[in-house]
PDB file of C-alpha atoms and ligand atoms in Angstrom:
ATOM      1  CA  UNK X   1      20.731  87.463 -17.090  1.00  0.00           C
ATOM      2  CA  UNK X   2      21.197  87.567 -13.298  1.00  0.00           C
ATOM      3  CA  UNK X   3      23.824  84.855 -12.979  1.00  0.00           C
ATOM      4  CA  UNK X   4      26.913  86.563 -11.501  1.00  0.00           C
ATOM      5  CA  UNK X   5      29.225  83.596 -12.272  1.00  0.00           C
ATOM      6  CA  UNK X   6      29.320  84.517 -15.981  1.00  0.00           C
ATOM      7  CA  UNK X   7      31.256  87.668 -15.107  1.00  0.00           C
ATOM      8  CA  UNK X   8      34.100  85.717 -13.466  1.00  0.00           C
ATOM      9  CA  UNK X   9      36.330  85.546 -16.500  1.00  0.00           C
ATOM     10  CA  UNK X  10      39.761  83.890 -16.514  1.00  0.00           C
ATOM     11  CA  UNK X  11      42.679  86.246 -16.960  1.00  0.00           C
ATOM     12  CA  UNK X  12      46.030  86.001 -18.743  1.00  0.00           C
ATOM     13  CA  UNK X  13      48.417  84.162 -16.404  1.00  0.00           C
ATOM     14  CA  UNK X  14      45.686  82.100 -14.706  1.00  0.00           C
ATOM     15  CA  UNK X  15      45.755  78.313 -14.803  1.00  0.00           C
ATOM     16  CA  UNK X  16      43.014  77.333 -17.248  1.00  0.00           C
ATOM     17  CA  UNK X  17      39.948  76.316 -15.204  1.00  0.00           C
ATOM     18  CA  UNK X  18      39.549  72.551 -15.443  1.00  0.00           C
ATOM     19  CA  UNK X  19      36.390  70.943 -16.800  1.00  0.00           C
ATOM     20  CA  UNK X  20      35.098  67.750 -18.331  1.00  0.00           C
ATOM     21  CA  UNK X  21      33.046  67.889 -21.483  1.00  0.00           C
ATOM     22  CA  UNK X  22      31.456  65.900 -24.261  1.00  0.00           C
ATOM     23  CA  UNK X  23      33.097  66.526 -27.643  1.00  0.00           C
ATOM     24  CA  UNK X  24      32.875  65.241 -31.196  1.00  0.00           C
ATOM     25  CA  UNK X  25      35.934  63.109 -30.374  1.00  0.00           C
ATOM     26  CA  UNK X  26      34.555  61.712 -27.109  1.00  0.00           C
ATOM     27  CA  UNK X  27      34.713  62.894 -23.503  1.00  0.00           C
ATOM     28  CA  UNK X  28      37.652  65.021 -22.401  1.00  0.00           C
ATOM     29  CA  UNK X  29      39.029  66.461 -19.177  1.00  0.00           C
ATOM     30  CA  UNK X  30      40.982  69.627 -19.906  1.00  0.00           C
ATOM     31  CA  UNK X  31      43.721  68.778 -17.393  1.00  0.00           C
ATOM     32  CA  UNK X  32      44.358  65.493 -19.261  1.00  0.00           C
ATOM     33  CA  UNK X  33      43.874  66.839 -22.769  1.00  0.00           C
ATOM     34  CA  UNK X  34      46.904  67.416 -25.015  1.00  0.00           C
ATOM     35  CA  UNK X  35      49.482  66.806 -22.284  1.00  0.00           C
ATOM     36  CA  UNK X  36      52.778  68.689 -22.865  1.00  0.00           C
ATOM     37  CA  UNK X  37      51.225  70.574 -25.768  1.00  0.00           C
ATOM     38  CA  UNK X  38      49.732  73.984 -26.374  1.00  0.00           C
ATOM     39  CA  UNK X  39      45.963  74.198 -26.760  1.00  0.00           C
ATOM     40  CA  UNK X  40      44.085  76.741 -28.839  1.00  0.00           C
ATOM     41  CA  UNK X  41      40.542  76.585 -27.471  1.00  0.00           C
ATOM     42  CA  UNK X  42      37.968  78.615 -29.379  1.00  0.00           C
ATOM     43  CA  UNK X  43      34.228  79.121 -29.232  1.00  0.00           C
ATOM     44  CA  UNK X  44      31.781  79.880 -32.012  1.00  0.00           C
ATOM     45  CA  UNK X  45      28.206  81.132 -31.588  1.00  0.00           C
ATOM     46  CA  UNK X  46      26.271  78.403 -33.383  1.00  0.00           C
ATOM     47  CA  UNK X  47      26.501  75.438 -35.738  1.00  0.00           C
ATOM     48  CA  UNK X  48      25.005  75.811 -39.229  1.00  0.00           C
ATOM     49  CA  UNK X  49      25.664  79.567 -39.361  1.00  0.00           C
ATOM     50  CA  UNK X  50      27.673  81.303 -42.084  1.00  0.00           C
ATOM     51  CA  UNK X  51      30.513  83.146 -40.311  1.00  0.00           C
ATOM     52  CA  UNK X  52      31.076  80.160 -38.003  1.00  0.00           C
ATOM     53  CA  UNK X  53      31.302  77.831 -40.988  1.00  0.00           C
ATOM     54  CA  UNK X  54      34.036  79.999 -42.539  1.00  0.00           C
ATOM     55  CA  UNK X  55      35.939  80.165 -39.262  1.00  0.00           C
ATOM     56  CA  UNK X  56      35.727  76.451 -38.455  1.00  0.00           C
ATOM     57  CA  UNK X  57      36.797  75.678 -42.017  1.00  0.00           C
ATOM     58  CA  UNK X  58      39.733  78.030 -41.511  1.00  0.00           C
ATOM     59  CA  UNK X  59      40.828  76.149 -38.389  1.00  0.00           C
ATOM     60  CA  UNK X  60      40.356  72.802 -40.165  1.00  0.00           C
ATOM     61  CA  UNK X  61      42.353  73.803 -43.247  1.00  0.00           C
ATOM     62  CA  UNK X  62      45.280  75.008 -41.121  1.00  0.00           C
ATOM     63  CA  UNK X  63      45.165  72.278 -38.475  1.00  0.00           C
ATOM     64  CA  UNK X  64      48.514  70.918 -39.688  1.00  0.00           C
ATOM     65  CA  UNK X  65      50.153  74.285 -39.038  1.00  0.00           C
ATOM     66  CA  UNK X  66      48.841  74.269 -35.456  1.00  0.00           C
ATOM     67  CA  UNK X  67      49.954  70.660 -34.964  1.00  0.00           C
ATOM     68  CA  UNK X  68      53.423  71.543 -36.303  1.00  0.00           C
ATOM     69  CA  UNK X  69      53.581  74.107 -33.487  1.00  0.00           C
ATOM     70  CA  UNK X  70      52.920  71.364 -30.903  1.00  0.00           C
ATOM     71  CA  UNK X  71      49.354  72.634 -30.561  1.00  0.00           C
ATOM     72  CA  UNK X  72      45.957  70.942 -30.451  1.00  0.00           C
ATOM     73  CA  UNK X  73      42.717  72.622 -31.468  1.00  0.00           C
ATOM     74  CA  UNK X  74      39.605  72.479 -29.267  1.00  0.00           C
ATOM     75  CA  UNK X  75      36.335  74.030 -30.456  1.00  0.00           C
ATOM     76  CA  UNK X  76      33.181  74.798 -28.476  1.00  0.00           C
ATOM     77  CA  UNK X  77      29.652  76.022 -28.916  1.00  0.00           C
ATOM     78  CA  UNK X  78      26.399  75.902 -27.011  1.00  0.00           C
ATOM     79  CA  UNK X  79      24.969  73.242 -29.300  1.00  0.00           C
ATOM     80  CA  UNK X  80      24.177  69.549 -28.904  1.00  0.00           C
ATOM     81  CA  UNK X  81      26.563  66.818 -29.973  1.00  0.00           C
ATOM     82  CA  UNK X  82      23.978  65.842 -32.617  1.00  0.00           C
ATOM     83  CA  UNK X  83      24.044  69.350 -34.093  1.00  0.00           C
ATOM     84  CA  UNK X  84      27.857  69.246 -34.133  1.00  0.00           C
ATOM     85  CA  UNK X  85      27.919  65.874 -35.906  1.00  0.00           C
ATOM     86  CA  UNK X  86      25.318  67.012 -38.443  1.00  0.00           C
ATOM     87  CA  UNK X  87      27.218  70.230 -39.167  1.00  0.00           C
ATOM     88  CA  UNK X  88      30.587  68.503 -39.512  1.00  0.00           C
ATOM     89  CA  UNK X  89      29.018  66.032 -41.949  1.00  0.00           C
ATOM     90  CA  UNK X  90      27.159  68.783 -43.828  1.00  0.00           C
ATOM     91  CA  UNK X  91      30.254  70.944 -44.302  1.00  0.00           C
ATOM     92  CA  UNK X  92      32.279  67.939 -45.429  1.00  0.00           C
ATOM     93  CA  UNK X  93      29.594  67.032 -48.002  1.00  0.00           C
ATOM     94  CA  UNK X  94      29.278  70.621 -49.253  1.00  0.00           C
ATOM     95  CA  UNK X  95      32.913  71.696 -49.280  1.00  0.00           C
ATOM     96  CA  UNK X  96      35.139  68.692 -48.593  1.00  0.00           C
ATOM     97  CA  UNK X  97      36.492  70.370 -45.442  1.00  0.00           C
ATOM     98  CA  UNK X  98      36.469  68.090 -42.387  1.00  0.00           C
ATOM     99  CA  UNK X  99      36.513  69.474 -38.835  1.00  0.00           C
ATOM    100  CA  UNK X 100      39.005  66.896 -37.553  1.00  0.00           C
ATOM    101  CA  UNK X 101      39.411  68.213 -34.009  1.00  0.00           C
ATOM    102  CA  UNK X 102      37.210  67.937 -30.907  1.00  0.00           C
ATOM    103  CA  UNK X 103      34.291  70.347 -30.644  1.00  0.00           C
ATOM    104  CA  UNK X 104      32.730  70.654 -27.186  1.00  0.00           C
ATOM    105  CA  UNK X 105      28.932  70.364 -26.974  1.00  0.00           C
ATOM    106  CA  UNK X 106      28.404  72.887 -24.164  1.00  0.00           C
ATOM    107  CA  UNK X 107      24.625  72.627 -23.972  1.00  0.00           C
ATOM    108  CA  UNK X 108      24.530  73.424 -20.241  1.00  0.00           C
ATOM    109  CA  UNK X 109      26.865  76.431 -20.846  1.00  0.00           C
ATOM    110  CA  UNK X 110      29.182  75.189 -18.103  1.00  0.00           C
ATOM    111  CA  UNK X 111      32.419  75.829 -19.979  1.00  0.00           C
ATOM    112  CA  UNK X 112      31.142  78.965 -21.720  1.00  0.00           C
ATOM    113  CA  UNK X 113      30.315  80.530 -18.355  1.00  0.00           C
ATOM    114  CA  UNK X 114      33.622  79.415 -16.823  1.00  0.00           C
ATOM    115  CA  UNK X 115      35.600  81.086 -19.624  1.00  0.00           C
ATOM    116  CA  UNK X 116      33.612  84.299 -20.026  1.00  0.00           C
ATOM    117  CA  UNK X 117      32.405  83.204 -23.447  1.00  0.00           C
ATOM    118  CA  UNK X 118      28.832  84.085 -22.553  1.00  0.00           C
ATOM    119  CA  UNK X 119      28.594  87.857 -22.763  1.00  0.00           C
ATOM    120  CA  UNK X 120      24.900  88.549 -22.196  1.00  0.00           C
ATOM    121  CA  UNK X 121      24.755  92.023 -23.696  1.00  0.00           C
ATOM    122  CA  UNK X 122      25.971  90.420 -26.943  1.00  0.00           C
ATOM    123  CA  UNK X 123      23.911  87.211 -26.613  1.00  0.00           C
ATOM    124  CA  UNK X 124      22.332  85.365 -23.690  1.00  0.00           C
ATOM    125  CA  UNK X 125      22.307  82.031 -25.472  1.00  0.00           C
ATOM    126  CA  UNK X 126      25.305  81.918 -27.820  1.00  0.00           C
ATOM    127  CA  UNK X 127      29.010  82.044 -26.985  1.00  0.00           C
ATOM    128  CA  UNK X 128      30.980  84.938 -28.445  1.00  0.00           C
ATOM    129  CA  UNK X 129      33.999  84.157 -30.621  1.00  0.00           C
ATOM    130  CA  UNK X 130      36.679  83.591 -27.978  1.00  0.00           C
ATOM    131  CA  UNK X 131      40.181  82.178 -28.398  1.00  0.00           C
ATOM    132  CA  UNK X 132      42.206  80.957 -25.417  1.00  0.00           C
ATOM    133  CA  UNK X 133      45.898  80.173 -25.902  1.00  0.00           C
ATOM    134  CA  UNK X 134      46.842  77.660 -23.201  1.00  0.00           C
ATOM    135  CA  UNK X 135      50.477  76.630 -22.760  1.00  0.00           C
ATOM    136  CA  UNK X 136      51.807  73.132 -21.884  1.00  0.00           C
ATOM    137  CA  UNK X 137      51.641  74.066 -18.163  1.00  0.00           C
ATOM    138  CA  UNK X 138      47.926  74.767 -18.699  1.00  0.00           C
ATOM    139  CA  UNK X 139      48.472  78.473 -18.126  1.00  0.00           C
ATOM    140  CA  UNK X 140      46.337  80.923 -20.128  1.00  0.00           C
ATOM    141  CA  UNK X 141      48.743  83.053 -22.151  1.00  0.00           C
ATOM    142  CA  UNK X 142      46.571  85.093 -24.503  1.00  0.00           C
ATOM    143  CA  UNK X 143      42.848  85.714 -24.863  1.00  0.00           C
ATOM    144  CA  UNK X 144      40.883  87.080 -27.811  1.00  0.00           C
ATOM    145  CA  UNK X 145      37.196  87.949 -27.837  1.00  0.00           C
ATOM    146  CA  UNK X 146      35.297  88.816 -31.011  1.00  0.00           C
ATOM    147  CA  UNK X 147      31.586  89.629 -31.310  1.00  0.00           C
ATOM    148  CA  UNK X 148      29.048  87.464 -33.124  1.00  0.00           C
ATOM    149  CA  UNK X 149      29.187  89.343 -36.396  1.00  0.00           C
ATOM    150  CA  UNK X 150      32.948  89.590 -37.037  1.00  0.00           C
ATOM    151  CA  UNK X 151      35.059  86.602 -38.009  1.00  0.00           C
ATOM    152  CA  UNK X 152      38.550  86.147 -36.622  1.00  0.00           C
ATOM    153  CA  UNK X 153      41.825  86.237 -38.575  1.00  0.00           C
ATOM    154  CA  UNK X 154      43.585  82.863 -38.821  1.00  0.00           C
ATOM    155  CA  UNK X 155      46.918  84.443 -39.787  1.00  0.00           C
ATOM    156  CA  UNK X 156      46.787  86.499 -36.568  1.00  0.00           C
ATOM    157  CA  UNK X 157      45.880  83.478 -34.435  1.00  0.00           C
ATOM    158  CA  UNK X 158      48.876  81.570 -35.821  1.00  0.00           C
ATOM    159  CA  UNK X 159      51.125  84.638 -35.574  1.00  0.00           C
ATOM    160  CA  UNK X 160      50.177  85.146 -31.920  1.00  0.00           C
ATOM    161  CA  UNK X 161      50.860  81.478 -31.156  1.00  0.00           C
ATOM    162  CA  UNK X 162      54.302  81.676 -32.827  1.00  0.00           C
ATOM    163  CA  UNK X 163      55.016  84.915 -30.959  1.00  0.00           C
ATOM    164  CA  UNK X 164      54.196  83.324 -27.584  1.00  0.00           C
ATOM    165  CA  UNK X 165      56.382  80.322 -28.336  1.00  0.00           C
ATOM    166  CA  UNK X 166      59.232  82.534 -29.587  1.00  0.00           C
ATOM    167  CA  UNK X 167      59.019  84.731 -26.475  1.00  0.00           C
ATOM    168  CA  UNK X 168      59.331  81.629 -24.294  1.00  0.00           C
ATOM    169  CA  UNK X 169      62.133  80.008 -26.269  1.00  0.00           C
ATOM    170  CA  UNK X 170      64.400  83.061 -26.596  1.00  0.00           C
ATOM    171  CA  UNK X 171      63.294  85.052 -23.499  1.00  0.00           C
ATOM    172  CA  UNK X 172      62.476  88.034 -25.685  1.00  0.00           C
ATOM    173  CA  UNK X 173      59.496  90.236 -26.515  1.00  0.00           C
ATOM    174  CA  UNK X 174      57.924  90.781 -29.908  1.00  0.00           C
ATOM    175  CA  UNK X 175      57.259  94.179 -31.454  1.00  0.00           C
ATOM    176  CA  UNK X 176      54.338  95.523 -33.440  1.00  0.00           C
ATOM    177  CA  UNK X 177      53.410  93.310 -36.396  1.00  0.00           C
ATOM    178  CA  UNK X 178      56.216  90.856 -35.581  1.00  0.00           C
ATOM    179  CA  UNK X 179      56.291  87.802 -37.790  1.00  0.00           C
ATOM    180  CA  UNK X 180      58.602  84.813 -38.004  1.00  0.00           C
ATOM    181  CA  UNK X 181      62.043  85.872 -39.278  1.00  0.00           C
ATOM    182  CA  UNK X 182      61.778  89.458 -38.000  1.00  0.00           C
ATOM    183  CA  UNK X 183      64.062  90.850 -35.320  1.00  0.00           C
ATOM    184  CA  UNK X 184      62.913  90.499 -31.701  1.00  0.00           C
ATOM    185  CA  UNK X 185      63.105  92.863 -28.743  1.00  0.00           C
ATOM    186  CA  UNK X 186      65.759  92.243 -26.111  1.00  0.00           C
ATOM    187  CA  UNK X 187      64.283  92.804 -22.636  1.00  0.00           C
ATOM    188  CA  UNK X 188      65.333  96.222 -21.279  1.00  0.00           C
ATOM    189  CA  UNK X 189      68.177  96.427 -18.746  1.00  0.00           C
ATOM    190  CA  UNK X 190      67.277  96.598 -15.061  1.00  0.00           C
ATOM    191  CA  UNK X 191      70.588  97.819 -13.597  1.00  0.00           C
ATOM    192  CA  UNK X 192      73.118 100.520 -14.528  1.00  0.00           C
ATOM    193  CA  UNK X 193      75.714  97.847 -15.326  1.00  0.00           C
ATOM    194  CA  UNK X 194      73.307  96.145 -17.701  1.00  0.00           C
ATOM    195  CA  UNK X 195      72.512  99.505 -19.266  1.00  0.00           C
ATOM    196  CA  UNK X 196      76.220 100.264 -19.861  1.00  0.00           C
ATOM    197  CA  UNK X 197      76.714  96.802 -21.368  1.00  0.00           C
ATOM    198  CA  UNK X 198      73.692  97.349 -23.593  1.00  0.00           C
ATOM    199  CA  UNK X 199      74.954 100.724 -24.837  1.00  0.00           C
ATOM    200  CA  UNK X 200      78.273  99.122 -25.846  1.00  0.00           C
ATOM    201  CA  UNK X 201      76.826  95.951 -27.395  1.00  0.00           C
ATOM    202  CA  UNK X 202      77.611  96.045 -31.122  1.00  0.00           C
ATOM    203  CA  UNK X 203      75.671  92.839 -31.834  1.00  0.00           C
ATOM    204  CA  UNK X 204      72.242  94.424 -31.335  1.00  0.00           C
ATOM    205  CA  UNK X 205      70.235  97.051 -33.211  1.00  0.00           C
ATOM    206  CA  UNK X 206      70.117  99.799 -30.602  1.00  0.00           C
ATOM    207  CA  UNK X 207      67.709 102.726 -30.697  1.00  0.00           C
ATOM    208  CA  UNK X 208      68.388 103.624 -27.082  1.00  0.00           C
ATOM    209  CA  UNK X 209      69.102 101.676 -23.891  1.00  0.00           C
ATOM    210  CA  UNK X 210      65.420 100.726 -23.492  1.00  0.00           C
ATOM    211  CA  UNK X 211      64.758  99.721 -27.112  1.00  0.00           C
ATOM    212  CA  UNK X 212      67.056  97.156 -28.698  1.00  0.00           C
ATOM    213  CA  UNK X 213      66.408  94.457 -31.263  1.00  0.00           C
ATOM    214  CA  UNK X 214      68.318  91.397 -32.316  1.00  0.00           C
ATOM    215  CA  UNK X 215      68.066  88.673 -34.895  1.00  0.00           C
ATOM    216  CA  UNK X 216      67.373  85.124 -33.709  1.00  0.00           C
ATOM    217  CA  UNK X 217      67.913  83.428 -37.053  1.00  0.00           C
TER     218      UNK X 217
HETATM  219  C1  BEZ S   1      27.380  83.460 -38.054  1.00  0.00           C
HETATM  220  O1  BEZ S   1      28.200  82.598 -37.805  1.00  0.00           O
HETATM  221  O2  BEZ S   1      27.170  83.831 -39.195  1.00  0.00           O
HETATM  222  C2  BEZ S   1      26.589  84.087 -36.944  1.00  0.00           C
HETATM  223  C3  BEZ S   1      26.282  83.346 -35.822  1.00  0.00           C
HETATM  224  C4  BEZ S   1      25.565  83.935 -34.803  1.00  0.00           C
HETATM  225  C5  BEZ S   1      25.144  85.240 -34.917  1.00  0.00           C
HETATM  226  C6  BEZ S   1      25.506  85.985 -36.034  1.00  0.00           C
HETATM  227  C7  BEZ S   1      26.234  85.401 -37.060  1.00  0.00           C
END
């Protein structure tokens, strides 16, 4: 594939590129979608395929957990709106799981190209499994890319979302394998005075001046 624009991928910290799109819940403009909320936007390679069905069902079953975190789900694949509607109906009939969130029909690949979801050495026609975490200021905060043949981990997607929101709320960082309830990392000192204060702070779990944890519960 010659098209150079597919290699212009958004980066963490960028404002999410705006677009309008047709979805299973009607037309949307990203800049107007889910105002003041987080958005988890994710692509899947194709409707009516097995791994994608498990993943979309995973998002659907845990939609309430995303909503409780002030977050809206937004799916996407390079399929027609008719394929999306047929698949949603088929999965509901077969399993009782209903994909009750908008799924973009990106037939012209406009959004897939804009977000680096089309990775031609993996597939020239199907989006890879991408997840974009977009904050209420429409800034991209975390990006995941998975290949066509490996499903994502819903616990990790929710954990990452909680970690981003916790980092913002408490101005902290989150260590390896952090989960809700665990101690968080206090940002390292940047002056000698701050370092001295840190070394004498009895309220934190101090390994050394650059590594300190505290409880936020
Ligand atoms: C799947 O969802 O099972 C799938 C889709 C595209 C390529 C490979 C697997």
